[in-house]
Structure formats: structure tokens, C-alpha cells
mmCIF file of C-alpha atoms in Angstrom:
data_model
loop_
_atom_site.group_PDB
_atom_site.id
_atom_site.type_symbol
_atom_site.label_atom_id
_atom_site.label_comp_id
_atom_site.label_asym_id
_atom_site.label_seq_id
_atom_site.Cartn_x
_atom_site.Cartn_y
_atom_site.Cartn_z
ATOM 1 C CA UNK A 10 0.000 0.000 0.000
ATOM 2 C CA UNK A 11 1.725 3.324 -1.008
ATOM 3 C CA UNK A 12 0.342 6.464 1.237
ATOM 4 C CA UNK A 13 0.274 9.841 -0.306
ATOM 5 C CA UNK A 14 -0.219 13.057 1.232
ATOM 6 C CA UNK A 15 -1.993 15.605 -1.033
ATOM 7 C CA UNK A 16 0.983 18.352 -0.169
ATOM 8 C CA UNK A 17 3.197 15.951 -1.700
ATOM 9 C CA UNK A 18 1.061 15.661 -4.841
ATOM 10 C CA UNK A 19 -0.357 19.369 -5.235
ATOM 11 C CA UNK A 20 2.253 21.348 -2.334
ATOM 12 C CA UNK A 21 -0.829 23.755 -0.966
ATOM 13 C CA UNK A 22 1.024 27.250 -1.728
ATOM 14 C CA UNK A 23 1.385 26.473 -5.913
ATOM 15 C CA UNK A 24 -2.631 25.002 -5.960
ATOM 16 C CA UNK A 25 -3.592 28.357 -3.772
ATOM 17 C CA UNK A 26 -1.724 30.551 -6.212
ATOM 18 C CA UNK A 27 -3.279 28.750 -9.232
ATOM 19 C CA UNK A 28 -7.014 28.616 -7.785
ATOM 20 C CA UNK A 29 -6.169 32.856 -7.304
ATOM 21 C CA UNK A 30 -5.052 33.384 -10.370
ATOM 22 C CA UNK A 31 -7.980 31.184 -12.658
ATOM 23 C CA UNK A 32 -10.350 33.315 -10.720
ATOM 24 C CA UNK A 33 -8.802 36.582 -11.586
ATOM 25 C CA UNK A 34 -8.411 35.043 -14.724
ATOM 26 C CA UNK A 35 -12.319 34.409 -14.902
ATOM 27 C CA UNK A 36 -13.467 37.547 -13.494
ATOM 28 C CA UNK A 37 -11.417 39.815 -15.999
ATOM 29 C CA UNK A 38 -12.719 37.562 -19.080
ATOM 30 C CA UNK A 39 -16.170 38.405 -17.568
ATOM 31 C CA UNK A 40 -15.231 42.244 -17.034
ATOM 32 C CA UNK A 41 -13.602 42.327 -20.888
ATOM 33 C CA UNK A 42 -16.888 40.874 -22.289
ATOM 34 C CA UNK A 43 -19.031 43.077 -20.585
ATOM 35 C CA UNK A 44 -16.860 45.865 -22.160
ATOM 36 C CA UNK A 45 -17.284 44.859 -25.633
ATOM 37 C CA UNK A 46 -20.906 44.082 -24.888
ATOM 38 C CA UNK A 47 -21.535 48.025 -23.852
ATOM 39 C CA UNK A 48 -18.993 48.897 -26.883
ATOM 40 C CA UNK A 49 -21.435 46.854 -29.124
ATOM 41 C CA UNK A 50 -24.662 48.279 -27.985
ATOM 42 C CA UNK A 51 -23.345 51.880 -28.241
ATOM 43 C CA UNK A 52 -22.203 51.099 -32.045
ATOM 44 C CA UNK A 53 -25.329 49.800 -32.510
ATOM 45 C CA UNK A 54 -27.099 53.009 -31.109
ATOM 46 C CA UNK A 55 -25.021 55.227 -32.994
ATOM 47 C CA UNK A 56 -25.425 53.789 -36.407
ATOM 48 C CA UNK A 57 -29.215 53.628 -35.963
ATOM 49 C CA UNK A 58 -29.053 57.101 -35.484
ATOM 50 C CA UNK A 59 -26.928 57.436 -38.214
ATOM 51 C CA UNK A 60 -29.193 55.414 -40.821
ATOM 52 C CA UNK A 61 -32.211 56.901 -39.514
ATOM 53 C CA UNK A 62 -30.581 60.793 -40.572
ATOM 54 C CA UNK A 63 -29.237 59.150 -44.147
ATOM 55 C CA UNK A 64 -32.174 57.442 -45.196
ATOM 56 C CA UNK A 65 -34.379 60.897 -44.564
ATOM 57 C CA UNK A 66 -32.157 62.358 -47.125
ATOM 58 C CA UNK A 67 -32.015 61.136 -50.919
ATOM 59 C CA UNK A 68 -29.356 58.291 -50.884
ATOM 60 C CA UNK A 69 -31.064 55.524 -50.763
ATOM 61 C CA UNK A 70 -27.658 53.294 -50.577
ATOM 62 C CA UNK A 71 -28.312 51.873 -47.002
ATOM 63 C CA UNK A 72 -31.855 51.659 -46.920
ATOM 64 C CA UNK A 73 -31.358 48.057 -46.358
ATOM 65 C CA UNK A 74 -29.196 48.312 -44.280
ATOM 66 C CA UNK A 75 -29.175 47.391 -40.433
ATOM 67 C CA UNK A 76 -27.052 48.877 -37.358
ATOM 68 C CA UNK A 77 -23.639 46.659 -36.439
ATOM 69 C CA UNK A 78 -21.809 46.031 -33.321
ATOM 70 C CA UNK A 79 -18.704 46.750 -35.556
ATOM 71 C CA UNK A 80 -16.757 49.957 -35.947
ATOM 72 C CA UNK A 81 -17.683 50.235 -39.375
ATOM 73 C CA UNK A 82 -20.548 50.225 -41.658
ATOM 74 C CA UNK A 83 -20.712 49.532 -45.286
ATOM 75 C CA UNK A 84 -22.776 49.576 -48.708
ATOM 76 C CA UNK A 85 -21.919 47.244 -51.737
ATOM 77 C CA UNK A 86 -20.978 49.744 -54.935
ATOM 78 C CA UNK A 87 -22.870 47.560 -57.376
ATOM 79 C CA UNK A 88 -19.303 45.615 -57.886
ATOM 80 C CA UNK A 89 -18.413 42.579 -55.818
ATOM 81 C CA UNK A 90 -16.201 42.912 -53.044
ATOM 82 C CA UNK A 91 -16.426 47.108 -53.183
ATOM 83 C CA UNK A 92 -18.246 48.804 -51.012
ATOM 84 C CA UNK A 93 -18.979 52.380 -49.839
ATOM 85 C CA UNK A 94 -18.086 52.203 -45.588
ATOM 86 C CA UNK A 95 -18.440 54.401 -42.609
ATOM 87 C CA UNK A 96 -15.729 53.928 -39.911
ATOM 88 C CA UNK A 97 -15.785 55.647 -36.486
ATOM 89 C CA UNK A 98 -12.887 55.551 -34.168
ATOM 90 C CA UNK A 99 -12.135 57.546 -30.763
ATOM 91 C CA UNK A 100 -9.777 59.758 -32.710
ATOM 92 C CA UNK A 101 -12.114 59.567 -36.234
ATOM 93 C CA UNK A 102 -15.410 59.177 -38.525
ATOM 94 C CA UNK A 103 -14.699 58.112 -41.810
ATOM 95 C CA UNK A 104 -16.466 57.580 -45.243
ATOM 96 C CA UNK A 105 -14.776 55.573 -47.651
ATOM 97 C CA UNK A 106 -14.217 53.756 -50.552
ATOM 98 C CA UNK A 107 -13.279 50.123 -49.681
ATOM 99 C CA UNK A 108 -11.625 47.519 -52.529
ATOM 100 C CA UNK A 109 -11.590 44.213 -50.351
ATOM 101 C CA UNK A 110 -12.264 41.569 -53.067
ATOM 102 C CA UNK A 111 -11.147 38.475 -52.432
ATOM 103 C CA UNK A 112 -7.592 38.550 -54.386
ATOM 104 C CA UNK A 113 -5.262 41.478 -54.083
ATOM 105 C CA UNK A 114 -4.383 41.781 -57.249
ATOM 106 C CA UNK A 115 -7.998 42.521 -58.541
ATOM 107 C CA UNK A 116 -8.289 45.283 -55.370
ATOM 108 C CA UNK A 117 -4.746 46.705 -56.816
ATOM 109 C CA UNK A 118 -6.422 46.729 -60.326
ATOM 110 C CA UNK A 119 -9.569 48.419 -59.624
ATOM 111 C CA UNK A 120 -7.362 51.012 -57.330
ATOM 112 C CA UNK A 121 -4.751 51.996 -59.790
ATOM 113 C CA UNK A 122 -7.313 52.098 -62.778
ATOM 114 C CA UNK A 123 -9.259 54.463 -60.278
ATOM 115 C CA UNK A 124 -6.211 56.306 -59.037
ATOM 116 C CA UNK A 125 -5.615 57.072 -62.987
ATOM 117 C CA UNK A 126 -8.503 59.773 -62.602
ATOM 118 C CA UNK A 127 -7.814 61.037 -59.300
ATOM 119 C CA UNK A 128 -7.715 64.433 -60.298
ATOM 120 C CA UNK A 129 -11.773 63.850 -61.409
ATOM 121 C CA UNK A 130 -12.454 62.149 -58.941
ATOM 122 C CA UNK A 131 -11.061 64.701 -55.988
ATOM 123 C CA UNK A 132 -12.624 67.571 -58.252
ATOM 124 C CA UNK A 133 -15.959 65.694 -58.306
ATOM 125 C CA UNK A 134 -15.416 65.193 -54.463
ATOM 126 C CA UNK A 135 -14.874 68.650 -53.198
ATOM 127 C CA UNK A 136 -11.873 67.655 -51.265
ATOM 128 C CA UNK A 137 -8.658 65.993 -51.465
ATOM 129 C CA UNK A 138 -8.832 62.260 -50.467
ATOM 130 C CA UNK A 139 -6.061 59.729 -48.684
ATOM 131 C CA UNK A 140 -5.736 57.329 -51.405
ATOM 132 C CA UNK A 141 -4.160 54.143 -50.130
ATOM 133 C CA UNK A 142 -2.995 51.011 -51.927
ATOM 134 C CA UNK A 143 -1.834 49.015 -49.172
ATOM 135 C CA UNK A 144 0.998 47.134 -51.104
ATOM 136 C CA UNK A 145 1.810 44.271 -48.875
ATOM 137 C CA UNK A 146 -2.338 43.567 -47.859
ATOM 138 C CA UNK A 147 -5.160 42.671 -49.972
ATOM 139 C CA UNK A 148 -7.391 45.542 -49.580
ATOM 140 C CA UNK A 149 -7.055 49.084 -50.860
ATOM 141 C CA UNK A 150 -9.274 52.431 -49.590
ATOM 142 C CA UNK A 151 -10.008 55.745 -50.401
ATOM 143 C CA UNK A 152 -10.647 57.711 -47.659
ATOM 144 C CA UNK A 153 -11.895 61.179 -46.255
ATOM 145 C CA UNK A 154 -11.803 61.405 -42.527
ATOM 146 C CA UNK A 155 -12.771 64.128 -39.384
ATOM 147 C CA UNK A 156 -10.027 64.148 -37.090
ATOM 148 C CA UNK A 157 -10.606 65.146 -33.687
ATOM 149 C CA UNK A 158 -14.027 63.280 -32.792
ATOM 150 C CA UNK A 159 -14.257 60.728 -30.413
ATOM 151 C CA UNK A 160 -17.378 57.493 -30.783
ATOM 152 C CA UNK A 161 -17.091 57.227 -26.924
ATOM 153 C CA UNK A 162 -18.385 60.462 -26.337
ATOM 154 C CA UNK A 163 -21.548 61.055 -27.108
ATOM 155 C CA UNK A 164 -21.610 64.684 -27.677
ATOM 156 C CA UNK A 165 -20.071 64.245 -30.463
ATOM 157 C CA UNK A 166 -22.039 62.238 -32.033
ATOM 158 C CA UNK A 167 -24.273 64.626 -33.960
ATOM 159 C CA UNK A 168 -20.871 66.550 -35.707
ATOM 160 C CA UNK A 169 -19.869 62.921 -36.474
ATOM 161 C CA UNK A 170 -23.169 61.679 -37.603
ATOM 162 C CA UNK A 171 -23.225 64.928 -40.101
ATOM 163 C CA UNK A 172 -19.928 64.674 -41.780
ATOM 164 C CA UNK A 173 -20.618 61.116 -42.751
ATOM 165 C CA UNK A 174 -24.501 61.709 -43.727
ATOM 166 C CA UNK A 175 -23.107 64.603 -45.337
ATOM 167 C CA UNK A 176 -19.701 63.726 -46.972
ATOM 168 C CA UNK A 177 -21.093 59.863 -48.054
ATOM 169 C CA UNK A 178 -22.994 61.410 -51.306
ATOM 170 C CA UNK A 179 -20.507 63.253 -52.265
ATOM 171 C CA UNK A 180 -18.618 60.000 -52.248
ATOM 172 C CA UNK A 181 -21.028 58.089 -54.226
ATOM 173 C CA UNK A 182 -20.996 60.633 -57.055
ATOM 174 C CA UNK A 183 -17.321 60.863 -57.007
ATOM 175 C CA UNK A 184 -16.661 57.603 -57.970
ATOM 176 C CA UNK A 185 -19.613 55.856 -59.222
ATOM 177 C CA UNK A 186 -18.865 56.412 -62.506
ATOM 178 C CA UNK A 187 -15.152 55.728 -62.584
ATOM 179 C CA UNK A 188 -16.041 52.431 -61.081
ATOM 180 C CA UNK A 189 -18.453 51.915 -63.461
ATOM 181 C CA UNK A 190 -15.709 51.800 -66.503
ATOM 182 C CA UNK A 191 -13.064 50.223 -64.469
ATOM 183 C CA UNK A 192 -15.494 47.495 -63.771
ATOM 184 C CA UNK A 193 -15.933 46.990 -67.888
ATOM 185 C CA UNK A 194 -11.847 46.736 -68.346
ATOM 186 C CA UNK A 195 -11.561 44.293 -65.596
ATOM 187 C CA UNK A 196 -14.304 42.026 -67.925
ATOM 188 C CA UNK A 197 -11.998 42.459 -70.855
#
């Protein structure tokens, strides 16, 4: 018969220290997911708010569109894989024009035949735009941002929630078209 002693097996300091630190382990996963479940309900709040404003004006782009738990929001351009996106940030709010198709090589197609009319494009726009090809990853953007807003606080919400209602058309029209005939070279 061979007589163990549970120190000898699990010495009682080590198991103590474990037990302490699975339950801070347990109660921080809890505190973390509560986190992103607040985060998630306040994206969700602001982009209701936000597609509530945009579909009371004439773009009808999102009209079928519901509010995420994500950071960004986004509209199919009428070509696969490109869409028209809101992004909000604690430093930003964004509208932009997003190449993520599934192979780089078509997003860096569609992005340099675009880029070839920048000038019409930023003309058409109002503004110039941050046009990035992201060599190295398989997306590309276009983007137009508002520095100096912040999604976690509320008040400003409504500035943020106009500059993207109110910069998102001009968006639209500025590259609709371009798209349009870059989408007919990439079928030939």
C-alpha cells in the first residue's frame, strides 16, 4: 500500500496561487466581455441614429441596411467585393471607398485604374482624399476622414453623424462612374 499526502502531490502554496489566479483570470474575461458588450450596444445606437438621418435624405444606398456592433458600416458599390463604408474611431469618422475583393491583385487593379482619374475624382469630391494602396495587404481604400471626434463620447455624435450623412454622397458621385468603366476593363 503506497500512502500519499496531497501536499506531496499538489504542495498547498502552488494550488492556492493557481485557484487565485484562474479566478482573476475568470473575473477579468467576464469584465472584458461586458466591455465589448456596452462597446457593441453603443455602435449599434449610434449607427441607428446614423441610418435613420441618411435614409431621410435622398441616398437611398443603405436603406437596407441594419445597425452593427462593428466599428464600421458599409454599402456594396454595385461591384463585388467594393463597397462604400463608414468607420468611427475615438480619434475619427470616416467615409470611404473600400476595394476588399477576395484577391489582391484585382483590389490593386480596380485602385490603380481608379487612381488614374484622381484628379476627377477629388474635383468631383470637393476635397482631397487619402488614397491608399496598401501594397503588402489585400485591400485598398479611399478615404476622407474628421479628425478630432471621439465614438465614446456622445456629444459628439451629432458633428460625427453629419460629416458622414453629409460627406457619403458626395462619395457616391465621385466615384460611381469611374467604377463603373473600371469594372468593364476588368471584364476584358
Amino acid at each position: 500500500q503506497l500512502l500519499l499526502s496531497v501536499e506531496q502531490v499538489i504542495p498547498v502554496k502552488e494550488a492556492e496561487d493557481y485557484m487565485i489566479s484562474v479566478a482573476k483570470k475568470n473575473k477579468e474575461d467576464k469584465e472584458d466581455q461586458s466591455q465589448r458588450s456596452s462597446v457593441h450596444r453603443q455602435r449599434k445606437e449610434f449607427w441607428g441614429e446614423l441610418l435613420d438621418k441618411i435614409n431621410q435624405t435622398e441616398n437611398n444606398r443603405f436603406q437596407n441596411i441594419s445597425p452593427s456592433k462593428d466599428q464600421w458600416l458599409q454599402s456594396s458599390a454595385g461591384v463585388g467585393g467594393i463597397s462604400y463604408t463608414f468607420g468611427v474611431s475615438k480619434t475619427y469618422a470616416r467615409v470611404e471607398f473600400t476595394l476588399a475583393r477576395p484577391k489582391a491583385k484585382e483590389n490593386k487593379f480596380f485602385f490603380d485604374e481608379l487612381y488614374k482619374q484622381k484628379e476627377l475624382i477629388e474635383e468631383s469630391f470637393g476635397y482631397p482624399l487619402e488614397w491608399e494602396r496598401l501594397d503588402g495587404k489585400k485591400m485598398a481604400r479611399v478615404k476622407y476622414e474628421k479628425k478630432d471626434v471621439n465614438f465614446y463620447d456622445k456629444d459628439d455624435w451629432p458633428a460625427m453623424i453629419d460629416f458622414l450623412v453629409g460627406f457619403m454622397p458626395k462619395m457616391e458621385k465621385a466615384f460611381s462612374a469611374h467604377l463603373k468603366k473600371a469594372a468593364q476593363k476588368f471584364k476584358t
